[in-house]
PDB file of C-alpha atoms in Angstrom:
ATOM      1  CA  UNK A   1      89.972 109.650 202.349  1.00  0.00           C
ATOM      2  CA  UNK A   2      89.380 106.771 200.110  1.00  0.00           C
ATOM      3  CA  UNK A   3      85.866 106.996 197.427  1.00  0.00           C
ATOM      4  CA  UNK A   4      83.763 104.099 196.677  1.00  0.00           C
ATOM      5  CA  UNK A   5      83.453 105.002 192.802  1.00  0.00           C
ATOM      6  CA  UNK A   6      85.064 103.879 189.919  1.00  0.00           C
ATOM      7  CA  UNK A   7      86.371 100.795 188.956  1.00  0.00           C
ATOM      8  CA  UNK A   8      89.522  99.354 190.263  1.00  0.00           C
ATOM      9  CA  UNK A   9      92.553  98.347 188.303  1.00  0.00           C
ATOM     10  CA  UNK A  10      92.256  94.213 188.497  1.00  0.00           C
ATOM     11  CA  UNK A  11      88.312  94.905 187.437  1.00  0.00           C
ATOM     12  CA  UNK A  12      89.099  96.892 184.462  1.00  0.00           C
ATOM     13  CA  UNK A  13      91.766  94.579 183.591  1.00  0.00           C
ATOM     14  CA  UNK A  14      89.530  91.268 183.978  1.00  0.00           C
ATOM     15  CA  UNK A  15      86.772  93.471 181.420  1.00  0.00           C
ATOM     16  CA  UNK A  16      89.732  94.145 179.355  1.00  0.00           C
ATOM     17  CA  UNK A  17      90.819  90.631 179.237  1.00  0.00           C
ATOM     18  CA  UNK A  18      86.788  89.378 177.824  1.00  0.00           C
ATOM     19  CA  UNK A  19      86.656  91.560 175.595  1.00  0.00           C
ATOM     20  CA  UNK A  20      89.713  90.394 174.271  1.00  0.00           C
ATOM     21  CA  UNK A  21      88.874  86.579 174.123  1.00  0.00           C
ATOM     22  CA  UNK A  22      85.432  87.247 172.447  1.00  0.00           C
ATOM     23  CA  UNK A  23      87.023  89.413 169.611  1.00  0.00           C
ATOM     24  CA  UNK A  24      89.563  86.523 169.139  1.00  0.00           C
ATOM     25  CA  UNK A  25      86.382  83.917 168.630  1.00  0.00           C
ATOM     26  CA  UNK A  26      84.309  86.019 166.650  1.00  0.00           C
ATOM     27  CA  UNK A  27      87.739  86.392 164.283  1.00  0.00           C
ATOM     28  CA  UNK A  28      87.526  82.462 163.752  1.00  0.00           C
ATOM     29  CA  UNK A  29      83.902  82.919 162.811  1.00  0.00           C
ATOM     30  CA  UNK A  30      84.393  85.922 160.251  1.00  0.00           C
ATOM     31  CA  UNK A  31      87.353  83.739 158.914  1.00  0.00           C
ATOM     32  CA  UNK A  32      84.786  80.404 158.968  1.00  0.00           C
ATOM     33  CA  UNK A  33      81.988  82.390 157.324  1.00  0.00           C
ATOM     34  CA  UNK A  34      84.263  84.002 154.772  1.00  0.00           C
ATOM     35  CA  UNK A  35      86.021  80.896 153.328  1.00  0.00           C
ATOM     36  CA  UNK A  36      82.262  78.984 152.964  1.00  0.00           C
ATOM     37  CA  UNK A  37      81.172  81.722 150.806  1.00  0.00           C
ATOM     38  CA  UNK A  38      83.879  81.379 148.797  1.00  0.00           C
ATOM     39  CA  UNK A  39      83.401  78.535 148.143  1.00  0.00           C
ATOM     40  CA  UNK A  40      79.928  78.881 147.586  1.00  0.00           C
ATOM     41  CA  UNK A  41      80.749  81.259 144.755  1.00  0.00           C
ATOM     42  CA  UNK A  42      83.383  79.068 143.746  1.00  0.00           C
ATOM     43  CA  UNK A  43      80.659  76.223 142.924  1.00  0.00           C
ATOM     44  CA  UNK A  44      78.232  78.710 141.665  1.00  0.00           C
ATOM     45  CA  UNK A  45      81.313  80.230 138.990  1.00  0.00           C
ATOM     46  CA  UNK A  46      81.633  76.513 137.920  1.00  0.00           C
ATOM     47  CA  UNK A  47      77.675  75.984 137.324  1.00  0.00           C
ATOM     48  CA  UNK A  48      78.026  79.328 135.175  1.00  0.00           C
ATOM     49  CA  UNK A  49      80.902  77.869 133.199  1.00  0.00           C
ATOM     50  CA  UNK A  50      79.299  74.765 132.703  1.00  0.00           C
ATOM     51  CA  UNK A  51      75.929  76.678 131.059  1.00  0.00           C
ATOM     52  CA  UNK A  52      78.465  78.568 129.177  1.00  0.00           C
ATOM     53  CA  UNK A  53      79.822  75.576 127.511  1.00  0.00           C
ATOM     54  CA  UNK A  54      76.557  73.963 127.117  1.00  0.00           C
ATOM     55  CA  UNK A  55      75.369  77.417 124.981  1.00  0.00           C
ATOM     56  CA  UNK A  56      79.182  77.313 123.250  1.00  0.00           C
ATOM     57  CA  UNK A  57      79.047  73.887 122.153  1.00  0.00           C
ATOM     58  CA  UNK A  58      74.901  74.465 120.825  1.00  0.00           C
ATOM     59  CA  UNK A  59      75.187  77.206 119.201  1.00  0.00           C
ATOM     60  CA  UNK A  60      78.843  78.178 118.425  1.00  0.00           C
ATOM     61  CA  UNK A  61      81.064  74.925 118.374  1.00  0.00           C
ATOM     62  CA  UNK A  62      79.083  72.562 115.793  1.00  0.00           C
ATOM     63  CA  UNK A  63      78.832  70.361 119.329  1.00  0.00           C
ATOM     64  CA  UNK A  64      82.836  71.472 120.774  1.00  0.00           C
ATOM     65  CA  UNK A  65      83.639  72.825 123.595  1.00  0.00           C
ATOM     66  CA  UNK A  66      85.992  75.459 124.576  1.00  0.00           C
ATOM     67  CA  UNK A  67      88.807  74.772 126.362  1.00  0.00           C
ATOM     68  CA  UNK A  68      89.527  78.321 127.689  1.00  0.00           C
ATOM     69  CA  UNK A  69      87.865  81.052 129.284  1.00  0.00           C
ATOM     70  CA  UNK A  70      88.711  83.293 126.738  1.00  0.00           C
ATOM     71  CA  UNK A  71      87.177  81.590 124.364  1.00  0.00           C
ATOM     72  CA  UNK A  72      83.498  81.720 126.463  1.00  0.00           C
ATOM     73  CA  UNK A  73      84.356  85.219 126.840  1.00  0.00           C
ATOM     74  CA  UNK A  74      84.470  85.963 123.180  1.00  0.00           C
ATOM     75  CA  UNK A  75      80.912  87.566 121.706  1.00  0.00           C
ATOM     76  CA  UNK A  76      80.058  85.584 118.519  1.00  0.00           C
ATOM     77  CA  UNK A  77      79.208  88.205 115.992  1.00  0.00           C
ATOM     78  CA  UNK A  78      77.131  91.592 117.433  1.00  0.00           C
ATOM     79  CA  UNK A  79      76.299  89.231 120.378  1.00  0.00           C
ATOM     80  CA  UNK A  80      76.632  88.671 123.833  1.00  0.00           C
ATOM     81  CA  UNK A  81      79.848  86.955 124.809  1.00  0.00           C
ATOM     82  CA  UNK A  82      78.233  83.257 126.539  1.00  0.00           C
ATOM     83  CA  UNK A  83      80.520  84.483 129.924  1.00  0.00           C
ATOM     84  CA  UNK A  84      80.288  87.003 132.002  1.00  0.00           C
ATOM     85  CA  UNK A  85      83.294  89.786 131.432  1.00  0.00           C
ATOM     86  CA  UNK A  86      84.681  88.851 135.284  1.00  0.00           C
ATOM     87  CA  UNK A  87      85.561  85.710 133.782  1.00  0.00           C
ATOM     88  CA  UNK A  88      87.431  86.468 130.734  1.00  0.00           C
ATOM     89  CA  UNK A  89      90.966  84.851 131.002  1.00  0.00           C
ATOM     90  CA  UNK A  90      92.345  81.068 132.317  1.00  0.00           C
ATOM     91  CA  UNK A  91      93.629  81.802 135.646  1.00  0.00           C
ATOM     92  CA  UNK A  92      91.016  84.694 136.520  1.00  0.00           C
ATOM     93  CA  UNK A  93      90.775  85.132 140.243  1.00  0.00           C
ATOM     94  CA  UNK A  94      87.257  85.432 141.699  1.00  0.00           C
ATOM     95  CA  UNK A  95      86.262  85.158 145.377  1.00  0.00           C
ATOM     96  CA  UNK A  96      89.622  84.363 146.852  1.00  0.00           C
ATOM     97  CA  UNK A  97      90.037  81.132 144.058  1.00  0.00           C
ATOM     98  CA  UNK A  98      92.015  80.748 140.855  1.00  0.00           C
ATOM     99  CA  UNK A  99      89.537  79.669 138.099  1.00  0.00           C
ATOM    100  CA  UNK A 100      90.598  78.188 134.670  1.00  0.00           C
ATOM    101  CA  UNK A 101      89.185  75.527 132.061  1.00  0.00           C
ATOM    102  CA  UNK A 102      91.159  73.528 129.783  1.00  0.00           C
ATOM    103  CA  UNK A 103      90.858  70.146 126.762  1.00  0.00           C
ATOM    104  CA  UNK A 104      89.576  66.916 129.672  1.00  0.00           C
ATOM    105  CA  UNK A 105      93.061  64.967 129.291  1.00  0.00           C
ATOM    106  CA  UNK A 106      91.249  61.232 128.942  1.00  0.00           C
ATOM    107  CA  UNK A 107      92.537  59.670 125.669  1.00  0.00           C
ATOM    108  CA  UNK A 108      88.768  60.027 124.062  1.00  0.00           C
ATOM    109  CA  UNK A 109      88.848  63.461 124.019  1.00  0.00           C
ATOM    110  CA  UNK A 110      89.745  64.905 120.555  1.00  0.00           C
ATOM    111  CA  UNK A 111      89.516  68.443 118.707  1.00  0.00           C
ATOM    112  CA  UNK A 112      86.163  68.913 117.253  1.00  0.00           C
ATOM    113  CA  UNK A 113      86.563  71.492 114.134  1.00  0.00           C
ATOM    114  CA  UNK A 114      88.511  74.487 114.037  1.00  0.00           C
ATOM    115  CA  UNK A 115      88.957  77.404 115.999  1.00  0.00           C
ATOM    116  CA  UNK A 116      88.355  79.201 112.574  1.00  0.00           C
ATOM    117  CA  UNK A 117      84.875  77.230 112.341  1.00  0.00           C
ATOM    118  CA  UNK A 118      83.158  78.616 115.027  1.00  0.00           C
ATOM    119  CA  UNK A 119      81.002  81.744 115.265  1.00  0.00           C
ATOM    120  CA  UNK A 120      83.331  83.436 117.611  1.00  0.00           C
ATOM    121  CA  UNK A 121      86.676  83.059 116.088  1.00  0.00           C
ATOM    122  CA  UNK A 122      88.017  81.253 119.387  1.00  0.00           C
ATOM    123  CA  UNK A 123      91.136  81.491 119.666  1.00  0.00           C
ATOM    124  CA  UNK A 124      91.763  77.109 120.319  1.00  0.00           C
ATOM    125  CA  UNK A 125      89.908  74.732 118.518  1.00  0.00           C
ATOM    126  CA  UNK A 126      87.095  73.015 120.288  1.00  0.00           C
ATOM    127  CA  UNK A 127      87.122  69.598 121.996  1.00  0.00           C
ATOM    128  CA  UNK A 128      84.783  67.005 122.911  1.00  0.00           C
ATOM    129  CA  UNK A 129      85.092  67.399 126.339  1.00  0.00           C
ATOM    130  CA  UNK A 130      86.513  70.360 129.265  1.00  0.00           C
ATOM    131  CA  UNK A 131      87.670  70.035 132.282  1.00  0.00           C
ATOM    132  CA  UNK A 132      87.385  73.273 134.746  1.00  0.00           C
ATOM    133  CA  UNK A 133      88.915  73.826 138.032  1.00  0.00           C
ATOM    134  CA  UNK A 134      88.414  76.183 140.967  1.00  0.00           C
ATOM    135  CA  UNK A 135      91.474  76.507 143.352  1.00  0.00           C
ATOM    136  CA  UNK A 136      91.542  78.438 146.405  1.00  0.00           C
ATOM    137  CA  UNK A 137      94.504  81.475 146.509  1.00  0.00           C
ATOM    138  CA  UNK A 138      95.494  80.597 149.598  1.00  0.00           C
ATOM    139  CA  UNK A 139      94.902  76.927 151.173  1.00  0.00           C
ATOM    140  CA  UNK A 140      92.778  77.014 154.557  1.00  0.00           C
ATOM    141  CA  UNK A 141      92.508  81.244 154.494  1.00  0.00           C
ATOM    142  CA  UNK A 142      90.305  81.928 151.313  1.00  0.00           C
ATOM    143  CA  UNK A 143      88.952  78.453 150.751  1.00  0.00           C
ATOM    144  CA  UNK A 144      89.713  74.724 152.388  1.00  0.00           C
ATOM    145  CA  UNK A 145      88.513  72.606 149.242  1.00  0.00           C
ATOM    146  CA  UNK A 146      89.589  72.085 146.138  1.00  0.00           C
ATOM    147  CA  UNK A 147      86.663  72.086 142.922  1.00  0.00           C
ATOM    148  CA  UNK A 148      86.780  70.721 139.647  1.00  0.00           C
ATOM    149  CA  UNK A 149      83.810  70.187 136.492  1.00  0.00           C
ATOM    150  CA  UNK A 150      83.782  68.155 133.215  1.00  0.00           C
ATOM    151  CA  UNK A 151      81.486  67.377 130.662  1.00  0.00           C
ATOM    152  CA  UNK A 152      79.415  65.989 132.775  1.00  0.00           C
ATOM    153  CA  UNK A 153      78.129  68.768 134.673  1.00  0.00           C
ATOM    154  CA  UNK A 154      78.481  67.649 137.728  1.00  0.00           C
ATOM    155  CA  UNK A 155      80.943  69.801 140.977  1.00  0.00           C
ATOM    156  CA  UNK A 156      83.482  67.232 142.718  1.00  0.00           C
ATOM    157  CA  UNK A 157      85.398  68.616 145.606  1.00  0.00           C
ATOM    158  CA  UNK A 158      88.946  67.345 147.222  1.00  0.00           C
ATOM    159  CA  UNK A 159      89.556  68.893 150.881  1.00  0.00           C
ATOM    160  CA  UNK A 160      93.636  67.395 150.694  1.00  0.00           C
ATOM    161  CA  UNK A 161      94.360  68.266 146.732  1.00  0.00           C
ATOM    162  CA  UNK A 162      93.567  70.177 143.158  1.00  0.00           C
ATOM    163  CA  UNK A 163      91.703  67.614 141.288  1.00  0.00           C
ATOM    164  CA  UNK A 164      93.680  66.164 138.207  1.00  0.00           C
ATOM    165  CA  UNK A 165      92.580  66.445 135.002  1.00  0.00           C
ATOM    166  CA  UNK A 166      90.768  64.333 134.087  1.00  0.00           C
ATOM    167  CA  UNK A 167      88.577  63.722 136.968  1.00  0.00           C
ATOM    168  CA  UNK A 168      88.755  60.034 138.210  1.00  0.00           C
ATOM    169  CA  UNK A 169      85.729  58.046 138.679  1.00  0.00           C
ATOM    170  CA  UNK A 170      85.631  58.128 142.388  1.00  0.00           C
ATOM    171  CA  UNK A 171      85.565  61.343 142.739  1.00  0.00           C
ATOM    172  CA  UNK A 172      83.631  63.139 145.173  1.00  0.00           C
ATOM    173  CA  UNK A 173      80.978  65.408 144.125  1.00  0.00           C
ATOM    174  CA  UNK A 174      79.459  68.193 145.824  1.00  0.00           C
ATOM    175  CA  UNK A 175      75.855  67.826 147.372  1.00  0.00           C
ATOM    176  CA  UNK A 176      73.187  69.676 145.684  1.00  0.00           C
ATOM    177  CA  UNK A 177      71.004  72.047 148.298  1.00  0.00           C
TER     178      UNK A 177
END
């Protein structure tokens, strides 16, 4: 006596076998959707260093900037440091990228007082100009681009490299949204 319900072995096989493909292309997507915003906070971590060095040089550096993190990170006097504490050491890892600053390598960059001068105690003297960098952990899984800042202000990205220090003039810079 054979009974019309249920499902048949080839049917639940072919549901099994859907379900299986859409949970492989909705991985891609999570992994799409998880690199862009990390790289979104990438960009934003380098605005937030570049207002940091803007305040340093203003009101801590006699017009110098500082060429490490933990330097921004410092609190000049009773004050608020002019970085947030996530961000208190070169080579700090936020977001799935490696973030660091250092002294912009072009031969016109030079020290600008002493470490002792400024309101912080830094621990490196400051420099006319930075250079900052934000390089993904792991190539194409937490980030597929490469970020870099300077004096300037302004976010350049490289998709193949890390951008050298200092950043050439053809250099491409992020858009602004």
């Amino acid at each position: 006596m054979r009974s019309d319900n249920g499902f048949t072995l080839v049917e639940l096989l072919v549901v099994v076998a859907l379900v299986a493909t859409l949970a492989a292309m909705s991985i891609a997507g999570v992994q799409r959707a998880r690199m862009a915003g990390n790289e979104a906070a990438a960009i934003a971590t380098l605005r937030a260093i570049n207002s940091s060095e803007v305040a340093y040089s203003a009101s801590c550096a006699q017009g110098g900037f500082a060429i490490s993190l933990d330097d921004l990170a410092k609190p000049p006097g009773s004050g608020l440091p002019f970085i947030g504490p996530d961000l208190n050491i070169n080579g700090v890892v936020k977001s799935g990228y490696a973030l660091a600053i250092a002294k912009d390598q072009s031969p016109s960059t030079n020290d600008l007082g002493t470490a002792a001068s400024t309101c912080n105690a830094s621990a490196n003297d400051p420099a006319s100009a930075y250079f900052g960098k934000a390089d993904p952990v792991s190539f194409g899984s937490t980030g597929s681009r490469f970020f870099a800042t300077d004096t300037r202000s302004a976010i350049f990205q490289d998709s193949t490299a890390a951008i050298a220090n200092p950043i050439v003039a053809s250099a491409t810079t992020v858009p602004v949204r």
